[in-house]
């Protein structure tokens, strides 16, 4: 069982018309990680091992820099439990 949920909001400082394209690249990296994730309108929540999630945050920063951002504001929330924690326990009852 995963031991953490991490929600990540990435705000790359690029031209306004490029923001969504850069965020899309970050979401593609999250998808490629193979971890369970849920994209929301303001952040993406990811489930996994805490170390792996932190590495993914670092990768998100690198993706933004590679896309031309000279600064990135990231807002991160972490729910950690050594006994395990899942996205489904939080929102499963709200899914259709």
XYZ file of C-alpha atoms in Angstrom, residues 9-41:
33
model
C 0.074 22.608 -8.239
C 2.745 23.901 -10.617
C 2.763 27.513 -11.754
C 5.563 27.953 -14.323
C 6.605 31.519 -15.026
C 6.318 31.445 -18.810
C 4.284 33.463 -21.291
C 0.583 33.262 -20.444
C -0.221 31.416 -23.665
C 2.344 28.706 -22.768
C 1.264 27.906 -19.201
C -1.162 25.081 -20.071
C 1.315 23.484 -22.473
C 3.974 23.351 -19.750
C 1.507 22.014 -17.173
C 0.458 19.370 -19.715
C 4.105 18.228 -19.911
C 4.203 17.861 -16.134
C 0.984 15.833 -16.157
C 2.439 13.601 -18.902
C 5.442 12.904 -16.640
C 3.099 12.040 -13.784
C 1.192 9.689 -16.097
C 4.456 8.110 -17.303
C 5.483 7.419 -13.696
C 2.860 4.683 -13.509
C 1.588 6.032 -10.201
C -2.112 6.450 -9.516
C -3.141 10.081 -9.986
C -6.187 12.330 -10.266
C -6.066 15.575 -12.250
C -8.157 18.370 -10.771
C -8.798 21.905 -11.974
